[in-house]
PDB file of C-alpha atoms and ligand atoms in Angstrom:
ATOM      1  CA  UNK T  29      33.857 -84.629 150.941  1.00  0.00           C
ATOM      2  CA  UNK T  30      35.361 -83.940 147.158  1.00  0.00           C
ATOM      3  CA  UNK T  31      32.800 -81.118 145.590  1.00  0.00           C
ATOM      4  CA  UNK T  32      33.334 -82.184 141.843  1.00  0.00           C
ATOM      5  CA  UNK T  33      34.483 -79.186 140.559  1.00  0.00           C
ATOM      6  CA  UNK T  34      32.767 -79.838 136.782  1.00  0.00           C
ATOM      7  CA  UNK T  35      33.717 -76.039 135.937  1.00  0.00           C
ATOM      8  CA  UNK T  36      37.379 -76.363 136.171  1.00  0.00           C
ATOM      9  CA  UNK T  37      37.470 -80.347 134.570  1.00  0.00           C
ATOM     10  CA  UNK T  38      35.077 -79.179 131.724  1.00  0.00           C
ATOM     11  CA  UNK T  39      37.983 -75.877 131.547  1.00  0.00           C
ATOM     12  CA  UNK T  40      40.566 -78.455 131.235  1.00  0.00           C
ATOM     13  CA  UNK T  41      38.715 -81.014 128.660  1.00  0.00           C
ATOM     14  CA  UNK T  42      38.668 -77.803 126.827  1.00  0.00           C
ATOM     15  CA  UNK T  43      42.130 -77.018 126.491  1.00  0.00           C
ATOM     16  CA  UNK T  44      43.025 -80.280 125.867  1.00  0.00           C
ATOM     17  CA  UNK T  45      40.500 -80.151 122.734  1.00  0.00           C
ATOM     18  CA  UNK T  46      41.538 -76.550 121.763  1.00  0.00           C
ATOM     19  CA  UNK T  47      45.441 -78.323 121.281  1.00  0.00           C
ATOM     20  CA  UNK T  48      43.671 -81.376 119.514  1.00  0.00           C
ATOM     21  CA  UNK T  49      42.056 -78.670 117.105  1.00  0.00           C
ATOM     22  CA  UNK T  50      45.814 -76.841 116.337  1.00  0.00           C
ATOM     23  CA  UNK T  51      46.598 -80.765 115.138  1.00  0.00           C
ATOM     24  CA  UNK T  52      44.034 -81.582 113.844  1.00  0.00           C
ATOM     25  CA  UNK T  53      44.241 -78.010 111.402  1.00  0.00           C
ATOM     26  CA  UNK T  54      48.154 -78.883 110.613  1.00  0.00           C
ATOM     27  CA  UNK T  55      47.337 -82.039 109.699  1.00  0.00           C
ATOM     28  CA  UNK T  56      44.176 -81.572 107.462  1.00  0.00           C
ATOM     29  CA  UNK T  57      44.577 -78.476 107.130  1.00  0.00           C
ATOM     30  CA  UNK T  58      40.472 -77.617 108.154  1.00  0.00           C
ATOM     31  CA  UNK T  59      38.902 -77.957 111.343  1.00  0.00           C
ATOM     32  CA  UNK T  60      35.909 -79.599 112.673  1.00  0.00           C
ATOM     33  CA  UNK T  61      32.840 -77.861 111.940  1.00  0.00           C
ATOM     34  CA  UNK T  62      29.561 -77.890 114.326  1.00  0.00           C
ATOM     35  CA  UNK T  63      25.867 -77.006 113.165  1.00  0.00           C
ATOM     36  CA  UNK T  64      23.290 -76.300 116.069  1.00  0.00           C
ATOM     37  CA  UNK T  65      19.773 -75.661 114.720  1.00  0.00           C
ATOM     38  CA  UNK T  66      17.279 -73.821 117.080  1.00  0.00           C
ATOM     39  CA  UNK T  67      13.736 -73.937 116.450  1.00  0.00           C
ATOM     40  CA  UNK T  68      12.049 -71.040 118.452  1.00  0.00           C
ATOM     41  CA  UNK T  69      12.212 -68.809 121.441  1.00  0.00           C
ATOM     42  CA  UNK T  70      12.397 -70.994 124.381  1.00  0.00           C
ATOM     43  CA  UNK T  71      14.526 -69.366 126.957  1.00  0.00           C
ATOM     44  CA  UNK T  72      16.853 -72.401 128.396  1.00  0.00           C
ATOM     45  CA  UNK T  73      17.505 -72.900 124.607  1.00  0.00           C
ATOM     46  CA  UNK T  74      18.865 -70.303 123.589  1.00  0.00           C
ATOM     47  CA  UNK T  75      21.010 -69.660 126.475  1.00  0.00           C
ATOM     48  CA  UNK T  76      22.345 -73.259 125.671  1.00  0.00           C
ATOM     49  CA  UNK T  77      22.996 -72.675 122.506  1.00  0.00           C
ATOM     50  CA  UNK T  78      24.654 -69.070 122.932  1.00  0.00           C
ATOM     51  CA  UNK T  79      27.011 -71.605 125.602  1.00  0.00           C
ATOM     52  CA  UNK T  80      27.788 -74.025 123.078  1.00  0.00           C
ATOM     53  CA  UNK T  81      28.616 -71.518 120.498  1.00  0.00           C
ATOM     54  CA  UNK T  82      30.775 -69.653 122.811  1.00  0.00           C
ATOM     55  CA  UNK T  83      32.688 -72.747 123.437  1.00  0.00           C
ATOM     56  CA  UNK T  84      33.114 -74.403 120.266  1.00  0.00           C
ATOM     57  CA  UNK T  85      34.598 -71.008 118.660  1.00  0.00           C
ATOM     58  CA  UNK T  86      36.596 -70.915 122.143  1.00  0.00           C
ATOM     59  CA  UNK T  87      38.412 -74.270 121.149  1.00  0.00           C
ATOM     60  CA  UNK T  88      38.894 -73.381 117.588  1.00  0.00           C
ATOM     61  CA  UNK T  89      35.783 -75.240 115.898  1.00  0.00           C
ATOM     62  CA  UNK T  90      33.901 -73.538 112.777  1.00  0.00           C
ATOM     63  CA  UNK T  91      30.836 -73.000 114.807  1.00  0.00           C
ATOM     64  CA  UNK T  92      27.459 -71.891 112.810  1.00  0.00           C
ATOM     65  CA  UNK T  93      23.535 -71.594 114.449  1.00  0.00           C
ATOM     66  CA  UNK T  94      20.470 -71.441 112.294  1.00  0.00           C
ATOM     67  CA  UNK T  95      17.841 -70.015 113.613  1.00  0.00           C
ATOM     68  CA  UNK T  96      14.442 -70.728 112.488  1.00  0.00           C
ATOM     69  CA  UNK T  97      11.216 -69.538 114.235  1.00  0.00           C
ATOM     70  CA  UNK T  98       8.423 -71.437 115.788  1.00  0.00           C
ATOM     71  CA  UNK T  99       6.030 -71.424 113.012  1.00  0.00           C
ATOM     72  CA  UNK T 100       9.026 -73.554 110.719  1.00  0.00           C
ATOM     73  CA  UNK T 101       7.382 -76.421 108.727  1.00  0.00           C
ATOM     74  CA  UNK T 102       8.934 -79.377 109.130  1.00  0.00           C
ATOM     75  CA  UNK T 103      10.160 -80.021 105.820  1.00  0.00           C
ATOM     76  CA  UNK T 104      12.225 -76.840 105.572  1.00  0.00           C
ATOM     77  CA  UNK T 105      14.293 -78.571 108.682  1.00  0.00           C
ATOM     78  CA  UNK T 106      14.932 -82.057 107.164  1.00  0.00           C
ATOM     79  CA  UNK T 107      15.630 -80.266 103.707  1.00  0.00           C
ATOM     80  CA  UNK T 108      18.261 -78.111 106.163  1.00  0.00           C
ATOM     81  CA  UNK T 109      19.557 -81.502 107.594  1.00  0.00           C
ATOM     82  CA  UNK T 110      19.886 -83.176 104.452  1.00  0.00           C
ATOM     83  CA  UNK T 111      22.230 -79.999 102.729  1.00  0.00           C
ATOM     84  CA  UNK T 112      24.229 -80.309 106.188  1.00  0.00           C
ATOM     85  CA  UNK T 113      24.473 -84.106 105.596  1.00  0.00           C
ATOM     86  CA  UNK T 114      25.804 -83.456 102.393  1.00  0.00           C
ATOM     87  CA  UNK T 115      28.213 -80.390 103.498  1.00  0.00           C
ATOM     88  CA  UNK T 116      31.757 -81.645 104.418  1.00  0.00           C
ATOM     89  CA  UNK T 117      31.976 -78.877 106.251  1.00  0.00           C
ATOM     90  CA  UNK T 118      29.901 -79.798 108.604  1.00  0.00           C
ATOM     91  CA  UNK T 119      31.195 -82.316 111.119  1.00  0.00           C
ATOM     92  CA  UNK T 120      28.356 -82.562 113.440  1.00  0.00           C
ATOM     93  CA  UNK T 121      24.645 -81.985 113.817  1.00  0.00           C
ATOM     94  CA  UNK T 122      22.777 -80.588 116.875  1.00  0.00           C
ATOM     95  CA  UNK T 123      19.152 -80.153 116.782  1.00  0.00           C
ATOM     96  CA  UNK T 124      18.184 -78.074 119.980  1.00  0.00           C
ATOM     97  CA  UNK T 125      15.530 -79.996 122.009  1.00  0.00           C
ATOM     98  CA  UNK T 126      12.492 -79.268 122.807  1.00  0.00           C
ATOM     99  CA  UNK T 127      10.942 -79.132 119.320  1.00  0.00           C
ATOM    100  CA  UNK T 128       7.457 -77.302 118.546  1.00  0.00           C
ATOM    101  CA  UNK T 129       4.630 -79.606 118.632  1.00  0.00           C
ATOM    102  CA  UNK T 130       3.785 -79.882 114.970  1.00  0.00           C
ATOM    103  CA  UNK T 131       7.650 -81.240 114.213  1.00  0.00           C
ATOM    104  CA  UNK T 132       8.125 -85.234 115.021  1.00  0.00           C
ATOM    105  CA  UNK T 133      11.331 -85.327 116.980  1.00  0.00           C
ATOM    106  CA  UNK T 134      12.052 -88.936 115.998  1.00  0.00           C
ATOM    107  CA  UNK T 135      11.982 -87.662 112.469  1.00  0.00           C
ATOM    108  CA  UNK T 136      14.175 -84.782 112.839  1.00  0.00           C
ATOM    109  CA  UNK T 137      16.780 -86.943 114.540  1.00  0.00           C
ATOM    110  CA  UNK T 138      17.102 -90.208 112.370  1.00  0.00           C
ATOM    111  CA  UNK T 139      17.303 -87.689 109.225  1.00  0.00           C
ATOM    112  CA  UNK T 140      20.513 -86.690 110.826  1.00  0.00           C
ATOM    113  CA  UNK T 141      23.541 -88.724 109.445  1.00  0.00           C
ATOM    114  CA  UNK T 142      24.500 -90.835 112.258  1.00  0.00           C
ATOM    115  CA  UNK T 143      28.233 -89.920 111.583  1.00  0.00           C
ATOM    116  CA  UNK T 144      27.684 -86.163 112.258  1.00  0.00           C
ATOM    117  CA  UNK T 145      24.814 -87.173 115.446  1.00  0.00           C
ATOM    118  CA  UNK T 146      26.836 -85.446 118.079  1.00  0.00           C
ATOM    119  CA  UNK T 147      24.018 -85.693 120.649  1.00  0.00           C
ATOM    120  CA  UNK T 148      24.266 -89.842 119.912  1.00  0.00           C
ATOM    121  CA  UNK T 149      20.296 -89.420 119.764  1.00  0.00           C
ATOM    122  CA  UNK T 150      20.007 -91.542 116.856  1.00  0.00           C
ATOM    123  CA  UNK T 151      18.960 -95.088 117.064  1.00  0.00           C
ATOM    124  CA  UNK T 152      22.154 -96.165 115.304  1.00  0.00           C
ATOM    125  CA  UNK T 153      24.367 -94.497 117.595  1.00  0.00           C
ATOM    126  CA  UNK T 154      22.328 -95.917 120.518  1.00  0.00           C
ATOM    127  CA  UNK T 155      22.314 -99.648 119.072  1.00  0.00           C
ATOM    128  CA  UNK T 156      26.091 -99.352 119.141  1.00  0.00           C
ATOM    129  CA  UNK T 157      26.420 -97.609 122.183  1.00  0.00           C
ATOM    130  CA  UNK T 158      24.633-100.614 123.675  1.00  0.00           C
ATOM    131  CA  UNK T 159      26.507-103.270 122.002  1.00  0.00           C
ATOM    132  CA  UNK T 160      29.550-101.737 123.031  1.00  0.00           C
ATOM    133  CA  UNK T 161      30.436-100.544 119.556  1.00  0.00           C
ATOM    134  CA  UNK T 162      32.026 -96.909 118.528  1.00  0.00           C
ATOM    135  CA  UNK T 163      29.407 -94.024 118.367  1.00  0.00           C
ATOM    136  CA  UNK T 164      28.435 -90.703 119.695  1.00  0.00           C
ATOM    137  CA  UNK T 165      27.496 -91.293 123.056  1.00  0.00           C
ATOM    138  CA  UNK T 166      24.794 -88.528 124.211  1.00  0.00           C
ATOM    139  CA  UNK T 167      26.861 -85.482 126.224  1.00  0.00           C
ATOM    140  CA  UNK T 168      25.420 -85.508 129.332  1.00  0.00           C
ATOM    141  CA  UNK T 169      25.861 -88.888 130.529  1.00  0.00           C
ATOM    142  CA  UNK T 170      29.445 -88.822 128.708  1.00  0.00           C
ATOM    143  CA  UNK T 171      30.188 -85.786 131.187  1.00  0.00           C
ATOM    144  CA  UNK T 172      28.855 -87.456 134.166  1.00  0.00           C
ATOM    145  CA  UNK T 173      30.949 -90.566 133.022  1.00  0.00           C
ATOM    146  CA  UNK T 174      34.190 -88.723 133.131  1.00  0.00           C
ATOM    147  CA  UNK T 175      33.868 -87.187 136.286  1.00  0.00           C
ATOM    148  CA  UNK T 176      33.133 -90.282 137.896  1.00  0.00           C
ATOM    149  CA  UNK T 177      36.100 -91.651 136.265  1.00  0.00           C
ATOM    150  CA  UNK T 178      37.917 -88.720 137.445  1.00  0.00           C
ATOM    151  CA  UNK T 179      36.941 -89.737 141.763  1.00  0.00           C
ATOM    152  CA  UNK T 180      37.051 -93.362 140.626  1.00  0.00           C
ATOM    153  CA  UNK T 181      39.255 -95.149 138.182  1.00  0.00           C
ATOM    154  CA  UNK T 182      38.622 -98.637 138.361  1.00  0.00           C
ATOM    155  CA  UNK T 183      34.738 -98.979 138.636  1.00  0.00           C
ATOM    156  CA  UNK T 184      35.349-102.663 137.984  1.00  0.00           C
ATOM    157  CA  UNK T 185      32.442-104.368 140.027  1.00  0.00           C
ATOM    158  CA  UNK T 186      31.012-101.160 141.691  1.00  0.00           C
ATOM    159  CA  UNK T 187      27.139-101.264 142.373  1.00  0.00           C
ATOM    160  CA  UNK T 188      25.843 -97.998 140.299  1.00  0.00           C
ATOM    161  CA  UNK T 189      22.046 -96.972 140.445  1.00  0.00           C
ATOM    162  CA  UNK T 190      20.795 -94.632 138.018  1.00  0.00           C
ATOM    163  CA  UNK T 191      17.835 -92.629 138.785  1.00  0.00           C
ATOM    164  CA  UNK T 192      15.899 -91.660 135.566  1.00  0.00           C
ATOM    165  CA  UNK T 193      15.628 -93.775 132.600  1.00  0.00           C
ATOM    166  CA  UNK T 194      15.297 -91.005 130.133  1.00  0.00           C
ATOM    167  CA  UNK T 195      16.781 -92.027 126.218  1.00  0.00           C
ATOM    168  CA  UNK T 196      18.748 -88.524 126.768  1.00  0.00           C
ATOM    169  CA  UNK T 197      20.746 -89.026 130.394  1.00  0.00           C
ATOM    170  CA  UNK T 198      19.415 -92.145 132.007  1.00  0.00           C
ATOM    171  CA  UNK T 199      19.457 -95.043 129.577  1.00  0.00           C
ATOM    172  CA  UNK T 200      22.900 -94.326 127.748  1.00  0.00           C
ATOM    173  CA  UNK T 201      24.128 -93.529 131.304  1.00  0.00           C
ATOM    174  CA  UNK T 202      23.375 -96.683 132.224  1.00  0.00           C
ATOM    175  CA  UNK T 203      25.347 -98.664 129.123  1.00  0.00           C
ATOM    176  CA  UNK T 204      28.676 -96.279 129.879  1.00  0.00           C
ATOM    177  CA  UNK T 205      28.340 -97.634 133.714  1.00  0.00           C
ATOM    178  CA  UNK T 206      28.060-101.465 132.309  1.00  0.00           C
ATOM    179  CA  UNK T 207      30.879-100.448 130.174  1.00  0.00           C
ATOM    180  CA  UNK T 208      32.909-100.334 133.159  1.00  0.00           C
ATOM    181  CA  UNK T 209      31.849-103.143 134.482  1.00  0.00           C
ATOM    182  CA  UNK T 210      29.494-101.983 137.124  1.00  0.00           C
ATOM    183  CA  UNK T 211      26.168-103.893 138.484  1.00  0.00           C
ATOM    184  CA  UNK T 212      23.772-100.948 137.032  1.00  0.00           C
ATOM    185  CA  UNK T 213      20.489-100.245 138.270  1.00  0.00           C
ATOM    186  CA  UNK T 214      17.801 -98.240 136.694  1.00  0.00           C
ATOM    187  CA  UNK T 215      15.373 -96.810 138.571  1.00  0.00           C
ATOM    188  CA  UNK T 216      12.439 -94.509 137.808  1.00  0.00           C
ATOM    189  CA  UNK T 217       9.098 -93.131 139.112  1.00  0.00           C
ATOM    190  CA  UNK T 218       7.855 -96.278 139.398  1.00  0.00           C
ATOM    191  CA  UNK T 219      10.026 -98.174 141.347  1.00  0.00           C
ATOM    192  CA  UNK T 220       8.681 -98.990 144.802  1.00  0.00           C
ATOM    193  CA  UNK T 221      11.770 -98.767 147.247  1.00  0.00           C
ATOM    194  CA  UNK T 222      13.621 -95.671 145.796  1.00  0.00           C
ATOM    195  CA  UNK T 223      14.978 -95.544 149.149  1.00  0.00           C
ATOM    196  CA  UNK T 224      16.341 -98.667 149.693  1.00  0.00           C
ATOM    197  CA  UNK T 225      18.056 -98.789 146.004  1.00  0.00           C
ATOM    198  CA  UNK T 226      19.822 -95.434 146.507  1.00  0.00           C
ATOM    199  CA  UNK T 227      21.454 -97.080 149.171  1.00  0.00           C
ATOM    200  CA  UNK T 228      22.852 -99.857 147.672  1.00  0.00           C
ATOM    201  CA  UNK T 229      24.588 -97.689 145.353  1.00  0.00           C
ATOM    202  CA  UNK T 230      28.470 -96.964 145.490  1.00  0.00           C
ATOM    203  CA  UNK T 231      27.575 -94.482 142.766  1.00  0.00           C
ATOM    204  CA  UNK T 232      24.443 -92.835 142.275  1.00  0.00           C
ATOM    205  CA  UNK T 233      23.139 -90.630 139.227  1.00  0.00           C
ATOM    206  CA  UNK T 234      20.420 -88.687 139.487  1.00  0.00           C
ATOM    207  CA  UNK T 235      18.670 -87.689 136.385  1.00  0.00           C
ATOM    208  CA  UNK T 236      14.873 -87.639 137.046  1.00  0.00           C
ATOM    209  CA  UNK T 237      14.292 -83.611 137.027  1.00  0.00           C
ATOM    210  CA  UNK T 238      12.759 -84.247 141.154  1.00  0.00           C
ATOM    211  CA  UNK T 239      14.075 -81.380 143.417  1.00  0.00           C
ATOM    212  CA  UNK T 240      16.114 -82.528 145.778  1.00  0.00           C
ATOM    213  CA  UNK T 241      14.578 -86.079 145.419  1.00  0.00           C
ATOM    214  CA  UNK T 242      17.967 -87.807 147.037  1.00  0.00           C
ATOM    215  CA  UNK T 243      18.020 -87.306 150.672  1.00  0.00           C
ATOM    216  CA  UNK T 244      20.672 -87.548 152.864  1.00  0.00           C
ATOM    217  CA  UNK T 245      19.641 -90.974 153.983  1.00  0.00           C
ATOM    218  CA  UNK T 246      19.112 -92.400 150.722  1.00  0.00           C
ATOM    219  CA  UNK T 247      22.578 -92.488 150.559  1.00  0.00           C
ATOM    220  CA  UNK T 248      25.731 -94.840 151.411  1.00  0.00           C
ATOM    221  CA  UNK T 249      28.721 -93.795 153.466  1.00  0.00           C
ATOM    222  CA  UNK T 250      31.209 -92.425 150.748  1.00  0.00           C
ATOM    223  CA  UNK T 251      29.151 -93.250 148.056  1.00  0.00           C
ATOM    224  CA  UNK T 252      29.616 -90.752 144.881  1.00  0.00           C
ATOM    225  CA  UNK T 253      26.813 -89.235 143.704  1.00  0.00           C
ATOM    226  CA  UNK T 254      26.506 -86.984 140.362  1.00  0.00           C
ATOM    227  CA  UNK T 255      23.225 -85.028 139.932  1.00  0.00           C
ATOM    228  CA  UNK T 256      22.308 -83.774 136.306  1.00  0.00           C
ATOM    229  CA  UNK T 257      18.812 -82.028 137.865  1.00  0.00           C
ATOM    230  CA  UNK T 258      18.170 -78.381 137.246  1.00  0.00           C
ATOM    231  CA  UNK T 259      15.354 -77.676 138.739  1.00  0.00           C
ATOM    232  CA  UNK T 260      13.592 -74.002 139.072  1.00  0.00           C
ATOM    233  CA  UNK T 261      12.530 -73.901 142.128  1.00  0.00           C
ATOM    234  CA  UNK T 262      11.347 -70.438 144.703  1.00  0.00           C
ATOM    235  CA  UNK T 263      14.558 -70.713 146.649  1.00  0.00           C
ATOM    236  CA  UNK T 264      16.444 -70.731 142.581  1.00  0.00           C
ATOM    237  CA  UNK T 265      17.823 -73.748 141.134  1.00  0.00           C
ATOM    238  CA  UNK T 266      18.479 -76.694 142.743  1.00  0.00           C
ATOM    239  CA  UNK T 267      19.552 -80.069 141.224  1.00  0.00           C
ATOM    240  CA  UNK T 268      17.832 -83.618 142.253  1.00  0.00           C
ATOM    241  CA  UNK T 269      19.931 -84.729 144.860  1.00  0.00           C
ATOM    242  CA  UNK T 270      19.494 -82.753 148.680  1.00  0.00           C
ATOM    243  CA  UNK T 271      23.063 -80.905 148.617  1.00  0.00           C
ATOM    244  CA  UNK T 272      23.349 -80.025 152.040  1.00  0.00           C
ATOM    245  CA  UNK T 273      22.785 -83.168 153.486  1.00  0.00           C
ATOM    246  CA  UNK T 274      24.072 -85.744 150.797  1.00  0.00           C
ATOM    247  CA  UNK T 275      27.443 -83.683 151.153  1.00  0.00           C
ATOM    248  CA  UNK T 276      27.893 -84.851 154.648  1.00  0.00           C
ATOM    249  CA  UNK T 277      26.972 -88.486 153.631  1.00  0.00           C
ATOM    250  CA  UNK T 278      28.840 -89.055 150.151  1.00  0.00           C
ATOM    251  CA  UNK T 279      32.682 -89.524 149.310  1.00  0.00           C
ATOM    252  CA  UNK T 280      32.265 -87.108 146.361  1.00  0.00           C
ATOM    253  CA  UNK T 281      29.017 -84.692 145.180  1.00  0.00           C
ATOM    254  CA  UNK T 282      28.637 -82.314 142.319  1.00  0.00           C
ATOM    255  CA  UNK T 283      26.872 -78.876 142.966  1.00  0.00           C
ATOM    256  CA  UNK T 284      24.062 -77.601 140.750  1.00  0.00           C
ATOM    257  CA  UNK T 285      25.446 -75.599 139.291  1.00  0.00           C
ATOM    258  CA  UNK T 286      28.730 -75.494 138.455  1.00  0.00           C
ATOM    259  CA  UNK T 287      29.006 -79.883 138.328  1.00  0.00           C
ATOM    260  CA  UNK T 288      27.842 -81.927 135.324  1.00  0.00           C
ATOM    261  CA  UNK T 289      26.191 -78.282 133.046  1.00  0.00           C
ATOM    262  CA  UNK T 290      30.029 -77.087 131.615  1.00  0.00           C
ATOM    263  CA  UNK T 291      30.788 -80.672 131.250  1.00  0.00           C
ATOM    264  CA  UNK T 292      27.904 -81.350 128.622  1.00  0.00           C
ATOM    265  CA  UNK T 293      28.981 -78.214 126.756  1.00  0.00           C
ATOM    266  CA  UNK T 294      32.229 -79.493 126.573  1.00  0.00           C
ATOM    267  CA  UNK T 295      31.488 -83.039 125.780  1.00  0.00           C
ATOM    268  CA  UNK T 296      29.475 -81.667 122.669  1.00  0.00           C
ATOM    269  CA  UNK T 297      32.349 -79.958 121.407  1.00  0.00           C
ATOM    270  CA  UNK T 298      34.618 -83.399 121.961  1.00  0.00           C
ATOM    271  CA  UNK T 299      32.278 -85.480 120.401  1.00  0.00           C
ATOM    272  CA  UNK T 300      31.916 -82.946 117.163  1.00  0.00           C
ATOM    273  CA  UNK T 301      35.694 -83.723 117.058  1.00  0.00           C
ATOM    274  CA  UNK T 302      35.507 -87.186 117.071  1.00  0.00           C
ATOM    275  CA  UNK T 303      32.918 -87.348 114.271  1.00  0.00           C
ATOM    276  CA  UNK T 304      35.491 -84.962 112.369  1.00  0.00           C
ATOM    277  CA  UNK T 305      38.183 -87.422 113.158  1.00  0.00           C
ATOM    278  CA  UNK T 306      36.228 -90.575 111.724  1.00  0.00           C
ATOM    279  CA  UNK T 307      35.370 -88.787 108.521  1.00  0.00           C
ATOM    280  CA  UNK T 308      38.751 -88.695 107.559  1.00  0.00           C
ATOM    281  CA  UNK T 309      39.858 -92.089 108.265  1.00  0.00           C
TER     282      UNK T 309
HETATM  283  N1  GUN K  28      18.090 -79.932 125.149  1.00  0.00           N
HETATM  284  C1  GUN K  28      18.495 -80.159 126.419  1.00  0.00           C
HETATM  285  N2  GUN K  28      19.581 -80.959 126.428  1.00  0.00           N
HETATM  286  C2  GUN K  28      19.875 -81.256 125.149  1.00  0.00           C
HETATM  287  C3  GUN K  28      20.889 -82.032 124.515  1.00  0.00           C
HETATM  288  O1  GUN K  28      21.748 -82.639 125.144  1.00  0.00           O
HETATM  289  N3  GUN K  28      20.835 -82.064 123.163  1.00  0.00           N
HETATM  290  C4  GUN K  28      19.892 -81.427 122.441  1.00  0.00           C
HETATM  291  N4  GUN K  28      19.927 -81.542 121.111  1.00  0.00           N
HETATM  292  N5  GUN K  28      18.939 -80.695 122.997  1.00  0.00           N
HETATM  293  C5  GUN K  28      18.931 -80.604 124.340  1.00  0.00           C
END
């Protein structure tokens, strides 16, 4: 069994961008800049965001956080957006999610210019995305996409189920899969044979937020299996997918953690690069 190491490929993604940055700051002479804005105390956030600011200043990005506090009216955050939208500076967007109750998520994100929507959370980036035209593709999925790719070149024709149908992991993962020409299917809480689907899979993404959901037996000989889950659990954190006994079934597995996490991170900082990139063509 391959254990995806998604540590050491998001390590190497990273140096790869880090060289892109030196070019891209001899040739423009500026580099590309990335705004994260975090609304409140909750605890995942801010450890994400302390990650993602780590790494972007790691690979040579201008890297700035705002910080506002729960209590934030709305309007002082799409006022914020709009001066970012106008600040060429500024080469990509991140609102930290989850949002307080009394701020409309949908808002926040289609006041971000789709151009600097590094998350791909707006529904311009998401109608291309699913017509197969350029845009930010959300980070997750895009990390769980390249280390498939990574196991598996050539997914021409593979059978692929997703589990989760989420607009942040399970949906877009889905269009990157058809991308590459696999028969995708999307499953969810709902569906009535989880079971039987799972199997049919040569690939299987888990992205439902179920602790160890995917049994060993819900899985194909050699099948590859990515789980985005982190779930909190009394014996610590534990992804979707049932490590122990998926790894003696599947071809390739990643661990939680240490699999698709450092990928997201640095699939944020390669999209911010890419929206600097189009804004100079
Ligand atoms: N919260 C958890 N994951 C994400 C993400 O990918 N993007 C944003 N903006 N917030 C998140």
């Amino acid at each position: 069994m391959i254990l995806i190491d998604g540590k050491k490929i998001a390590l190497e993604l990273r140096e790869e961008l880090k060289e892109e940055v030196s070019k891209l700051k001899l040739k423009y002479n500026k580099v590309p800049g990335l705004t994260v804005i975090l609304i409140g105390e909750d605890p995942p956030s801010q450890i994400y965001v302390r990650n993602k600011e780590k790494s972007a200043n790691e690979v040579g990005l201008k890297s700035e956080v705002i910080r506002y506090p729960d209590s934030v009216e709305e309007k002082t955050v799409l006022d914020k957006i709009d001066e970012l939208n106008k600040d060429e500076s500024v080469s990509g967007i991140l609102v930290q999610l989850p949002l307080p109750k009394h701020i409309d998520k949908q808002k926040v994100i289609e006041t971000i210019l789709p151009s600097k929507d590094v998350d791909g959370f707006h529904p311009m980036n998401v109608g291309n995305l699913s017509s197969g035209y350029e845009s930010s593709v959300p980070c997750t999925p895009l990390g769980c996409y390249l280390l498939i790719k990574k196991i598996e070149p050539n997914l021409n024709g593979k059978k692929a189920v997703v589990v989760g149908r989420s607009n942040l992991n399970g949906k877009p993962m889905t269009q990157l899969l058809l991308k590459e020409n696999c028969t995708v299917t999307i499953t969810h809480s709902k569906t009535k044979d989880l079971k039987g689907e799972c199997l049919k899979g040569d690939i299987i993404v888990a992205a439902v937020g179920i602790p160890e959901l995917v049994k060993g037996d819900w899985v194909k000989k050699d099948a590859i299996v990515i789980d985005v889950g982190i779930n909190k659990t009394d014996k610590g954190i534990v992804g979707d997918i049932a490590f122990d006994e998926v790894s003696k079934i599947a071809k390739a597995l990643t661990p939680v953690p240490g699999g698709v996490g450092p990928m997201t991170i640095a699939c944020l900082l390669k999209n911010t690069i890419e929206c600097f990139k189009r804004s100079q063509k």
